[in-house]
Amino acid sequence: MNVEVTPLPGIGTRQDFMIRAGRRVGVVTHRDGKFELIVSHQDDPDGCAASIALTPSEASTLAGLLGSPQLVAHLEEQHREVAGISTKQFPIVPGSRFDGSPLAETELRTRTGASIVAVVRAGSVHPSPRPDFVFAGGDLVVVVGTSDGLTAAAELLGGG
């Protein structure tokens, strides 16, 4: 995918790409930390048909929603030949028990037998997070384990 990055003097940067439908979709990252989701006109790829202002938290949540399914699909493909092993994702709900807590406090492996293999935050994947990795609201935790382990993980993380 060819992502074009365009500096916007005094504003920030625009990063967008052409989708199969012939429109450009992207994000304007403002210097003050705000974001805009943008979509071009169908007949004018350079003209902005719609923009939606997003707070950093909203942008983070959207990025996680868009990026996490691809990561989970990739991991499921890797575990397809391992009978009884599945991959699921669970959100860290803002203000929940583990929002702001290190991964070690979950004791997920000990309690459930399942393992946290990645955390998706703001569209970035943090593979094999260490025990001192601190969760933030909006994170998506990717867990691998048996069906029973994943059910227990869902109950523990509150994202069932």
Short mmCIF file of C-alpha atoms in Angstrom, two decimals:
data_model
loop_
_atom_site.label_atom_id
_atom_site.label_comp_id
_atom_site.label_asym_id
_atom_site.label_seq_id
_atom_site.Cartn_x
_atom_site.Cartn_y
_atom_site.Cartn_z
CA MET A 1 0.00 0.00 0.00
CA ASN A 2 1.45 3.32 -1.06
CA VAL A 3 0.79 5.84 1.70
CA GLU A 4 1.47 9.42 0.68
CA VAL A 5 2.71 11.80 3.36
CA THR A 6 2.08 15.48 2.70
CA PRO A 7 3.42 18.18 5.03
CA LEU A 8 0.77 20.79 5.87
CA PRO A 9 2.76 23.86 6.96
CA GLY A 10 1.47 25.25 10.24
CA ILE A 11 -1.00 22.38 10.64
CA GLY A 12 0.77 19.02 10.66
CA THR A 13 0.84 16.19 8.14
CA ARG A 14 -1.64 14.42 5.88
CA GLN A 15 -1.19 10.69 5.33
CA ASP A 16 -3.52 9.04 2.87
CA PHE A 17 -3.81 6.33 0.25
CA MET A 18 -6.01 5.42 -2.69
CA ILE A 19 -8.56 2.69 -2.06
CA ARG A 20 -9.91 0.32 -4.70
CA ALA A 21 -13.10 2.40 -4.98
CA GLY A 22 -11.04 5.27 -6.40
CA ARG A 23 -11.17 7.49 -3.33
CA ARG A 24 -8.43 8.62 -1.02
CA VAL A 25 -8.72 7.84 2.70
CA GLY A 26 -6.37 9.16 5.31
CA VAL A 27 -5.58 11.01 8.47
CA VAL A 28 -4.49 14.56 9.14
CA THR A 29 -2.29 14.66 12.23
CA HIS A 30 -2.36 18.14 13.73
CA ARG A 31 0.62 19.61 15.54
CA ASP A 32 -1.51 19.96 18.69
CA GLY A 33 -2.08 16.20 18.82
CA LYS A 34 -5.57 16.12 17.32
CA PHE A 35 -6.50 13.97 14.34
CA GLU A 36 -8.94 14.13 11.44
CA LEU A 37 -10.17 11.13 9.51
CA ILE A 38 -10.55 12.30 5.89
CA VAL A 39 -12.24 10.93 2.76
CA SER A 40 -11.84 12.42 -0.72
CA HIS A 41 -14.54 13.20 -3.26
CA GLN A 42 -15.19 10.31 -5.59
CA ASP A 43 -14.60 12.48 -8.67
CA ASP A 44 -11.71 14.48 -7.17
CA PRO A 45 -9.14 12.50 -5.17
CA ASP A 46 -7.56 15.75 -4.00
CA GLY A 47 -10.83 17.25 -2.73
CA CYS A 48 -11.93 16.46 0.81
CA ALA A 49 -15.55 15.22 0.86
CA ALA A 50 -15.68 14.54 4.59
CA SER A 51 -13.53 14.95 7.66
CA ILE A 52 -14.20 13.77 11.18
CA ALA A 53 -12.29 15.32 14.08
CA LEU A 54 -10.98 12.73 16.53
CA THR A 55 -9.41 13.12 19.96
CA PRO A 56 -6.19 11.16 20.52
CA SER A 57 -8.19 8.61 22.52
CA GLU A 58 -10.78 8.23 19.75
CA ALA A 59 -8.05 7.91 17.12
CA SER A 60 -6.36 5.27 19.26
CA THR A 61 -9.55 3.28 19.59
CA LEU A 62 -10.27 3.49 15.86
CA ALA A 63 -6.72 2.44 14.99
CA GLY A 64 -7.01 -0.53 17.28
CA LEU A 65 -10.33 -1.55 15.78
CA LEU A 66 -8.88 -1.39 12.28
CA GLY A 67 -5.52 -3.02 13.01
CA SER A 68 -6.32 -5.69 15.53
CA PRO A 69 -8.45 -8.00 13.33
CA GLN A 70 -5.59 -8.30 10.85
CA LEU A 71 -3.15 -9.24 13.59
CA VAL A 72 -5.57 -11.79 15.03
CA ALA A 73 -6.18 -13.27 11.55
CA HIS A 74 -2.43 -13.59 11.04
CA LEU A 75 -1.96 -15.31 14.41
CA GLU A 76 -4.94 -17.60 13.78
CA GLU A 77 -3.35 -18.61 10.49
CA GLN A 78 -0.12 -19.44 12.31
CA HIS A 79 -1.97 -21.54 14.92
CA ARG A 80 -4.31 -23.25 12.45
CA GLU A 81 -2.31 -26.44 12.49
CA VAL A 82 -2.10 -26.57 16.28
CA ALA A 83 -5.23 -28.40 17.43
CA GLY A 84 -7.03 -26.82 20.36
CA ILE A 85 -5.21 -23.48 20.22
CA SER A 86 -7.04 -20.28 19.30
CA THR A 87 -6.39 -16.55 19.30
CA LYS A 88 -8.73 -13.89 20.62
CA GLN A 89 -8.55 -10.21 21.36
CA PHE A 90 -9.88 -8.42 24.40
CA PRO A 91 -10.15 -4.67 24.97
CA ILE A 92 -8.82 -2.88 28.01
CA VAL A 93 -11.83 -0.71 28.74
CA PRO A 94 -10.87 2.83 29.85
CA GLY A 95 -11.21 3.08 33.64
CA SER A 96 -11.37 -0.69 34.04
CA ARG A 97 -9.42 -2.80 36.54
CA PHE A 98 -6.27 -3.10 34.41
CA ASP A 99 -6.28 0.37 32.77
CA GLY A 100 -2.92 1.80 33.93
CA SER A 101 -1.70 -1.50 35.40
CA PRO A 102 1.31 -3.53 34.31
CA LEU A 103 0.70 -6.78 32.47
CA ALA A 104 2.21 -8.76 35.38
CA GLU A 105 -0.71 -7.75 37.62
CA THR A 106 -3.10 -9.77 35.47
CA GLU A 107 -1.26 -13.03 36.27
CA LEU A 108 -3.06 -14.18 33.14
CA ARG A 109 -0.77 -17.11 32.34
CA THR A 110 -0.90 -18.44 35.90
CA ARG A 111 -4.65 -17.98 36.28
CA THR A 112 -5.84 -19.10 32.85
CA GLY A 113 -3.04 -20.95 31.05
CA ALA A 114 -3.46 -18.51 28.15
CA SER A 115 -0.73 -16.13 27.02
CA ILE A 116 -0.72 -12.50 25.96
CA VAL A 117 1.19 -12.45 22.67
CA ALA A 118 0.66 -8.82 21.65
CA VAL A 119 -1.01 -5.56 22.55
CA VAL A 120 -2.41 -3.25 19.87
CA ARG A 121 -2.33 0.43 20.84
CA ALA A 122 -3.19 3.25 18.46
CA GLY A 123 -2.63 1.02 15.47
CA SER A 124 0.83 -0.06 16.65
CA VAL A 125 1.48 -3.64 17.61
CA HIS A 126 3.58 -4.34 20.69
CA PRO A 127 4.58 -7.99 20.20
CA SER A 128 5.50 -10.15 23.19
CA PRO A 129 4.96 -7.42 25.77
CA ARG A 130 7.07 -7.75 28.91
CA PRO A 131 5.57 -8.09 32.40
CA ASP A 132 6.23 -4.38 33.04
CA PHE A 133 4.18 -3.29 29.98
CA VAL A 134 1.51 -0.91 31.30
CA PHE A 135 -1.96 -1.22 29.77
CA ALA A 136 -3.92 1.84 28.72
CA GLY A 137 -7.63 2.17 28.12
CA GLY A 138 -8.36 1.35 24.49
CA ASP A 139 -5.58 -1.25 24.20
CA LEU A 140 -6.52 -4.52 22.52
CA VAL A 141 -4.85 -7.50 24.14
CA VAL A 142 -4.20 -10.47 21.86
CA VAL A 143 -4.30 -13.76 23.74
CA VAL A 144 -3.49 -17.31 22.59
CA GLY A 145 -4.72 -20.38 24.42
CA THR A 146 -7.19 -23.20 24.69
CA SER A 147 -10.93 -22.53 24.57
CA ASP A 148 -11.16 -22.80 28.37
CA GLY A 149 -8.11 -20.56 28.80
CA LEU A 150 -9.56 -17.91 26.49
CA THR A 151 -12.89 -18.01 28.32
CA ALA A 152 -11.07 -17.50 31.62
CA ALA A 153 -8.98 -14.71 30.06
CA ALA A 154 -12.15 -12.98 28.90
CA GLU A 155 -13.56 -13.09 32.42
CA LEU A 156 -10.32 -11.85 33.95
CA LEU A 157 -9.77 -9.01 31.49
CA GLY A 158 -13.45 -8.13 31.41
CA GLY A 159 -13.65 -8.14 27.64
CA GLY A 160 -15.56 -11.34 27.06
#
